[in-house]
Short mmCIF file of C-alpha atoms and ligand atoms in Angstrom, two decimals:
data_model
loop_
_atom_site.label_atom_id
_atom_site.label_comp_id
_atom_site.label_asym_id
_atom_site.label_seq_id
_atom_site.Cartn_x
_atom_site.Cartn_y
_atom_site.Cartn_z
CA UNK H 1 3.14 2.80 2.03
CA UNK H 2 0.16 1.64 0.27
CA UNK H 3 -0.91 -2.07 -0.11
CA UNK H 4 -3.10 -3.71 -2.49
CA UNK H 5 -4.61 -6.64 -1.45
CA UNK H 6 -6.57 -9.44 -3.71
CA UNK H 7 -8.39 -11.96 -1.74
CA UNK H 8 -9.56 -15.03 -3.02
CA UNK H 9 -10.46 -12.98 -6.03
CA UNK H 10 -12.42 -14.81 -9.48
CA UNK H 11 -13.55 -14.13 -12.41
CA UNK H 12 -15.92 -16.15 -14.11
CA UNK H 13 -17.12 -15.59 -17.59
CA UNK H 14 -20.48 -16.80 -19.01
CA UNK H 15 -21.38 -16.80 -22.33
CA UNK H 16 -22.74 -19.50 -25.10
CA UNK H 17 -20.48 -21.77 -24.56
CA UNK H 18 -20.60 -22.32 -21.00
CA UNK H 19 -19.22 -20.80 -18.05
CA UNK H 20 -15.26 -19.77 -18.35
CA UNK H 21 -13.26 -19.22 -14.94
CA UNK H 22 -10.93 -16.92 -16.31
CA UNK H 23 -9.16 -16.04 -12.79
CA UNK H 24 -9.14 -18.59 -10.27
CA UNK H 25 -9.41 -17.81 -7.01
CA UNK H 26 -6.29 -15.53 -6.56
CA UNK H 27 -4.23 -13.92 -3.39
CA UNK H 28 -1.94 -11.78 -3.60
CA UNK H 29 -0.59 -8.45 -1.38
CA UNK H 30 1.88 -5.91 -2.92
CA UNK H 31 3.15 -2.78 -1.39
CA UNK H 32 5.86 -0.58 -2.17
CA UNK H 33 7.24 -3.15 -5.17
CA UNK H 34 7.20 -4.22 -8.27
CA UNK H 35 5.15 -6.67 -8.85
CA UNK H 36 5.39 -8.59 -12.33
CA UNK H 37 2.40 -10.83 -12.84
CA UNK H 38 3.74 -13.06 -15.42
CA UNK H 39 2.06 -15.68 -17.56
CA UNK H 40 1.65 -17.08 -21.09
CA UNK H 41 -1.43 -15.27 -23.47
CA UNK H 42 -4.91 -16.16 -22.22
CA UNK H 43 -3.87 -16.84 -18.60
CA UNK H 44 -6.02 -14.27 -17.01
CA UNK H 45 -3.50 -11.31 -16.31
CA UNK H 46 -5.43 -8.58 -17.82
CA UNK H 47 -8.45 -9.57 -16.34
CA UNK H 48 -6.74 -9.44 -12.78
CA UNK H 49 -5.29 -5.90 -13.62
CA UNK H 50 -8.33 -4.86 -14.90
CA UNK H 51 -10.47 -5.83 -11.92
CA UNK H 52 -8.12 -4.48 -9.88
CA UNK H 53 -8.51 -1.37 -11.28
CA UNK H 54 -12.37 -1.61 -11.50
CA UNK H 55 -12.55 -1.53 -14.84
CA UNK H 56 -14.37 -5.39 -14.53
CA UNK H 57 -16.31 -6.74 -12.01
CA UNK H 58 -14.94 -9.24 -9.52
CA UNK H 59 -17.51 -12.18 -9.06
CA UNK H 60 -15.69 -13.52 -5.67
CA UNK H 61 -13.25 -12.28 -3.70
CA UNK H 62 -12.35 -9.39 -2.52
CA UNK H 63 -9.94 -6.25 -3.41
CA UNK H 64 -8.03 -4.05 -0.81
CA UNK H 65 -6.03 -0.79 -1.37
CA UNK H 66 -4.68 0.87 1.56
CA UNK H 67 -6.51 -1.28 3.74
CA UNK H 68 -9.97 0.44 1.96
CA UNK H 69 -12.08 -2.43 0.21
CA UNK H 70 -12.63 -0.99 -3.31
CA UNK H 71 -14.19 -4.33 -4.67
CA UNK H 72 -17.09 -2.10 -5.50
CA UNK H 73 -15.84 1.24 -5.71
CA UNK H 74 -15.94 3.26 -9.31
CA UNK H 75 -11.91 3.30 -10.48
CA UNK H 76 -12.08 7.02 -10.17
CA UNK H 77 -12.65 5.95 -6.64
CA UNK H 78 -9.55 3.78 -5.88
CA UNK H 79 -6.37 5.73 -6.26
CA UNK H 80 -5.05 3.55 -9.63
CA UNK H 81 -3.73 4.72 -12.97
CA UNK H 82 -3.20 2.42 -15.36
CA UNK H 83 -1.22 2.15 -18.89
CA UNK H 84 -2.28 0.25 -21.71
CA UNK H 85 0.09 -1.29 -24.30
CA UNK H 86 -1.88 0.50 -27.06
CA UNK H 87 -1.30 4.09 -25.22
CA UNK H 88 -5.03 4.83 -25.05
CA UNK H 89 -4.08 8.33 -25.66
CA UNK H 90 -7.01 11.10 -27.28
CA UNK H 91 -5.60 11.99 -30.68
CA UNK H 92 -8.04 15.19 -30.44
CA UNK H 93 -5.59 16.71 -28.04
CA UNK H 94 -1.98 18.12 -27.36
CA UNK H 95 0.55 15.85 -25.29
CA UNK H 96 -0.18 18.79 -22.46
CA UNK H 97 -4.27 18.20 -22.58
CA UNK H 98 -3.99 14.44 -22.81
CA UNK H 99 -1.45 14.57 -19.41
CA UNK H 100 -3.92 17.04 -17.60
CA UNK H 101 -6.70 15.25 -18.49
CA UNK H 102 -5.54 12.28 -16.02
CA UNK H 103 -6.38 15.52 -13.30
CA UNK H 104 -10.47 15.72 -14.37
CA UNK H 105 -11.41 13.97 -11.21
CA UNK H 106 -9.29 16.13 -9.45
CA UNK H 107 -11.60 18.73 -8.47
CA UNK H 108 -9.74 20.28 -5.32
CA UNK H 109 -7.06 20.99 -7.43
CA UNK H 110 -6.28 24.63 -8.71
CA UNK H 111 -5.40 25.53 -12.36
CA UNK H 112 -1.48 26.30 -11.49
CA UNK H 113 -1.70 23.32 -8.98
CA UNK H 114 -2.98 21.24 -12.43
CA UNK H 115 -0.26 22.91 -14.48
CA UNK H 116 2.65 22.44 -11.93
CA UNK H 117 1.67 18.74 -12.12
CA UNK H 118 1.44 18.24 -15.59
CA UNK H 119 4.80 20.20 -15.86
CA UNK H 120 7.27 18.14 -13.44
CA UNK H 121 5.72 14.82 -14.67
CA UNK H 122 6.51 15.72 -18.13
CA UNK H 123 10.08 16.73 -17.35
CA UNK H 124 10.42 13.19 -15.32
CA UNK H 125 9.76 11.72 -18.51
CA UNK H 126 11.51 13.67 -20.99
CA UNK H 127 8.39 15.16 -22.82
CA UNK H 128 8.72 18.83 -21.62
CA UNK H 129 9.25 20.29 -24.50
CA UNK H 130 6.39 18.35 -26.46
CA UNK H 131 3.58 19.62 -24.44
CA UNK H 132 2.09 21.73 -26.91
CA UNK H 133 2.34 19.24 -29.74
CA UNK H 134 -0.33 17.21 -31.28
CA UNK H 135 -0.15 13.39 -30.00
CA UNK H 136 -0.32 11.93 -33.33
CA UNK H 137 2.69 13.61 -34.29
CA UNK H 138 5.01 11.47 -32.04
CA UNK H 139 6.92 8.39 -32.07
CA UNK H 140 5.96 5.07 -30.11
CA UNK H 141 8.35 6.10 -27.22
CA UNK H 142 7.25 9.59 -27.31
CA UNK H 143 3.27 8.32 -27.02
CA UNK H 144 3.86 5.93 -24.12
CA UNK H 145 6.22 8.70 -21.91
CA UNK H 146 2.86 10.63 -23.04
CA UNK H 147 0.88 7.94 -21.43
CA UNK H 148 2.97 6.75 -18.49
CA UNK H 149 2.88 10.70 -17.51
CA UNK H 150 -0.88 11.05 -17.90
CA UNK H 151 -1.11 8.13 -15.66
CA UNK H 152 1.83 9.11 -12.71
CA UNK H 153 0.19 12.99 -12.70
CA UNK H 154 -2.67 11.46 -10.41
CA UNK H 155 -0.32 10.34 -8.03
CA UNK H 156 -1.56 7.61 -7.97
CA UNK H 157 -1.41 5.15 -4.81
CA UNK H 158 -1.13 1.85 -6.85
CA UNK H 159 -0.06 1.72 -10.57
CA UNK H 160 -1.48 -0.92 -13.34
CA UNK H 161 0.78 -1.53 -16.45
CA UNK H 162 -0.72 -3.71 -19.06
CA UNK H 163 2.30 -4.90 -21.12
CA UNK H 164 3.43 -1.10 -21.87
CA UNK H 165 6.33 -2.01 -23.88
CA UNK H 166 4.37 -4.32 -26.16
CA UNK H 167 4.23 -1.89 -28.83
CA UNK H 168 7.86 -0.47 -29.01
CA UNK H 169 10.76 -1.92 -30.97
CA UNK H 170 13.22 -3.76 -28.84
CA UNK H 171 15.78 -0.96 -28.41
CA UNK H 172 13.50 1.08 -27.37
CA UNK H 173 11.76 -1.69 -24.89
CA UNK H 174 15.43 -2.26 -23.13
CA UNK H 175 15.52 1.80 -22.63
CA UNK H 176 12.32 2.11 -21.31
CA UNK H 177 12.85 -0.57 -18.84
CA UNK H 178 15.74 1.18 -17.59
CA UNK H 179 13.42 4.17 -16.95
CA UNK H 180 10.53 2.50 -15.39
CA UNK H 181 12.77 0.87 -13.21
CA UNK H 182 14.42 4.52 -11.95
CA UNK H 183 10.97 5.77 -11.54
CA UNK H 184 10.29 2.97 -9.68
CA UNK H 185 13.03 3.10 -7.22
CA UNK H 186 11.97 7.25 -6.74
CA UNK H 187 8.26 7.03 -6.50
CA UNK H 188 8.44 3.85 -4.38
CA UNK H 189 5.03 3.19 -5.32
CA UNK H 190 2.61 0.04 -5.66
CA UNK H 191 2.89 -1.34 -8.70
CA UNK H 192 1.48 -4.54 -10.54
CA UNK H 193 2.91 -5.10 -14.06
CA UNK H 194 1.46 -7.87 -16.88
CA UNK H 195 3.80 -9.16 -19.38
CA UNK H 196 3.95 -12.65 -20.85
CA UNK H 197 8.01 -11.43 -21.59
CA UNK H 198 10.33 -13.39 -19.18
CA UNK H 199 12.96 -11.39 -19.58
CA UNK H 200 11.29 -8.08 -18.65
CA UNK H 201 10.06 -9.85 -15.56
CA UNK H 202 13.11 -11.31 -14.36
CA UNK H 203 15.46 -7.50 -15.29
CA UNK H 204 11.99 -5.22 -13.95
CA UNK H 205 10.43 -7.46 -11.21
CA UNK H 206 10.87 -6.89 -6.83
CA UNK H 207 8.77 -9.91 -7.05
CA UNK H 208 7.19 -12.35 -9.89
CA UNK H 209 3.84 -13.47 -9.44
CA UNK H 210 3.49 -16.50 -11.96
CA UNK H 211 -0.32 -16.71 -13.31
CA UNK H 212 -1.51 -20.34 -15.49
CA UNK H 213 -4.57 -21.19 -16.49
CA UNK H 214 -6.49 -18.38 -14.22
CA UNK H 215 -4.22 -19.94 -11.00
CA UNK H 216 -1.21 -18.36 -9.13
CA UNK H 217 1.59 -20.74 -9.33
CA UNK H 218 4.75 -19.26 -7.60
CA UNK H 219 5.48 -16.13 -5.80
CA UNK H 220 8.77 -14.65 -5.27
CA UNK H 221 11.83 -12.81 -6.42
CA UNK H 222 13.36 -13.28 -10.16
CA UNK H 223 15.63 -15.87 -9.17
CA UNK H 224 13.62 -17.86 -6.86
CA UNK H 225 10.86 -17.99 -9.10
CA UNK H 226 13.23 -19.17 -12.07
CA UNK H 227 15.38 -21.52 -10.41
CA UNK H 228 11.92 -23.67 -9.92
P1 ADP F 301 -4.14 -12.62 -20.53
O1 ADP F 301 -4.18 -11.19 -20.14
O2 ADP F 301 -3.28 -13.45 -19.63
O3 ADP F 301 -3.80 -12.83 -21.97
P2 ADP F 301 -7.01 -12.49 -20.21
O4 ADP F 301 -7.20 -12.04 -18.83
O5 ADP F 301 -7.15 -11.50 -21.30
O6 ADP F 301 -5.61 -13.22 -20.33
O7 ADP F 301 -8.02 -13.68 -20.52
C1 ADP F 301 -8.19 -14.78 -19.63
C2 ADP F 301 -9.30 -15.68 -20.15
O8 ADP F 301 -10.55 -15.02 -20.01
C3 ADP F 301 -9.16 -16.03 -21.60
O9 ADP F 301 -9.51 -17.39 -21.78
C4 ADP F 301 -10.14 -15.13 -22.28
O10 ADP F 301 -10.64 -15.73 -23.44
C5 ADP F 301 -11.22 -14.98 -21.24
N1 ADP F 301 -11.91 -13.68 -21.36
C6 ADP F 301 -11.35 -12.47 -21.22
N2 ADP F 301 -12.25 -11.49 -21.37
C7 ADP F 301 -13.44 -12.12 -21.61
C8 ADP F 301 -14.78 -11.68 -21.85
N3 ADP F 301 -15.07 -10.37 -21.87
N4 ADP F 301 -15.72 -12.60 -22.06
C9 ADP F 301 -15.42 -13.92 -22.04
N5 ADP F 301 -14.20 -14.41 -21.80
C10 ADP F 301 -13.22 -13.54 -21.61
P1 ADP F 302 -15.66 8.86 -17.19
O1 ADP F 302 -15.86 10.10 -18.01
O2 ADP F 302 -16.88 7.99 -17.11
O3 ADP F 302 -15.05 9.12 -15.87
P2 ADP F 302 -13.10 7.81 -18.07
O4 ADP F 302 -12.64 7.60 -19.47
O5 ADP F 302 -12.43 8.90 -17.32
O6 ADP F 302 -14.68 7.97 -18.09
O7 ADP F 302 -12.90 6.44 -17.32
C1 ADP F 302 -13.71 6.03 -16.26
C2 ADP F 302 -12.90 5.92 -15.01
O8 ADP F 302 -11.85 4.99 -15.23
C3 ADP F 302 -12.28 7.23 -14.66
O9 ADP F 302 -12.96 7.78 -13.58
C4 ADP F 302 -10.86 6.94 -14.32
O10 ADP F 302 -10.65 7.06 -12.94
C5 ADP F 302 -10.67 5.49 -14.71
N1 ADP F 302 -9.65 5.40 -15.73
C6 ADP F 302 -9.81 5.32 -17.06
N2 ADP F 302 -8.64 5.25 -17.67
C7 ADP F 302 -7.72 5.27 -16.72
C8 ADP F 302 -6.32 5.25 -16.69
N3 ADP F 302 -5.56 5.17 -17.78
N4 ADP F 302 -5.72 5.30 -15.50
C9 ADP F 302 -6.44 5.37 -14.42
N5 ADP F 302 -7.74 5.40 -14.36
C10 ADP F 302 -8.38 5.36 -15.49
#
């Protein structure tokens, strides 16, 4: 129900060496899909993802979500969670503090409301009964269910991966796909996903969005995109 919008959207770095255009002048709309941006390392995927979720500045262009423009906006301000492949998760606290921290901006909330939350997203992702347990105690699968449920508590209306899978071992990558997918399909929610993996794009993606050299190249479902 929600869609994110990127309008003629570019990044452009300058340092020393000259200016860089590290995103190139990029459209895209998603709503209610999957969206796998896909592209080799250095393309300009994490930049996208991370000015979509505010976390960089956009220096043209423009950024919709729900037909708001957040171009400016704070990313407490824009309805996003976002995972990282490197968890990003605070080693000072349990797996339950870490998932209701993802709630401190949630001020109207109540202290059962926060709990309740917490509570069904951890059962959603099989971490129920690790909630009191100290995040450096847990596996690489354990950490990023920690992480994907500190991220889905917010209920969020659009959801950034950044190559989540990246860190796990590949039996534990194929699982996990299997469960973001079934999330997916019951949260029906906006989501943009970066991976330079063709195979988890073409088994995870609604649509691919191809990314080279800072430019969109191809739009589409899996097998449209790969027949090309
Ligand atoms: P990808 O996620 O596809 O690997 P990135 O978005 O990380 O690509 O990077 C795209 C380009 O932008 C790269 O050439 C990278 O070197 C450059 N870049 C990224 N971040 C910065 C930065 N903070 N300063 C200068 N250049 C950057
Ligand atoms: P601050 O204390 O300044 O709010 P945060 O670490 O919470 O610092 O990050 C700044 C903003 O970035 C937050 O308001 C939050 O909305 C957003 N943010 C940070 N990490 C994430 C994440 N994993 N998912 C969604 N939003 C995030």
């Amino acid at each position: 129900m929600v869609e994110l919008v990127l309008d003629a959207v570019t990044k452009r770095y300058d340092d020393a060496q000259g200016t860089e255009t590290a995103v190139d002048d990029v459209s895209l709309s998603v709503e209610d899909e999957l969206l796998v941006l896909l592209g080799p390392s250095g393309c300009g995927k994490t930049t996208t993802l991370r000015m979509v979720a505010g976390l960089e500045t956009v220096t043209d262009g423009r950024i919709d979500i729900g037909g708001r423009d957040v171009t400016d906006r704070h990313p407490s301000d824009r309805s996003i969670a976002m995972v990282f492949q490197d968890y990003g998760l605070y080693t000072m606290m349990s797996v339950g503090e870490n998932m209701a921290y993802g709630l401190k901006h949630s001020t109207d909330l109540s202290k059962a409301e926060r709990d309740e939350r917490v509570e069904s997203m951890a059962e959603m992702f099989g971490i129920e009964d690790l909630l009191d347990r100290d995040v450096t105690d847990l596996s690489g699968g354990q950490k990023q269910r920690v992480a994907l449920g500190r991220a889905m508590v917010r209920e969020p209306d659009v959801f950034l991966l950044d190559e989540p899978l990246a860190s796990l071992d590949a039996k534990l990558r194929s699982q996990m796909r299997t469960e973001l997918q079934q999330l997916q399909e019951e949260m029906d929610i906006t989501t943009m996903y970066v991976t330079h993996d063709q195979k988890e794009a073409m088994t995870m993606a609604d649509r691919v969005a191809v990314m080279n050299d800072g430019v969109l190249r191809q739009v589409g479902p899996p097998e449209e995109v790969y027949e090309n």
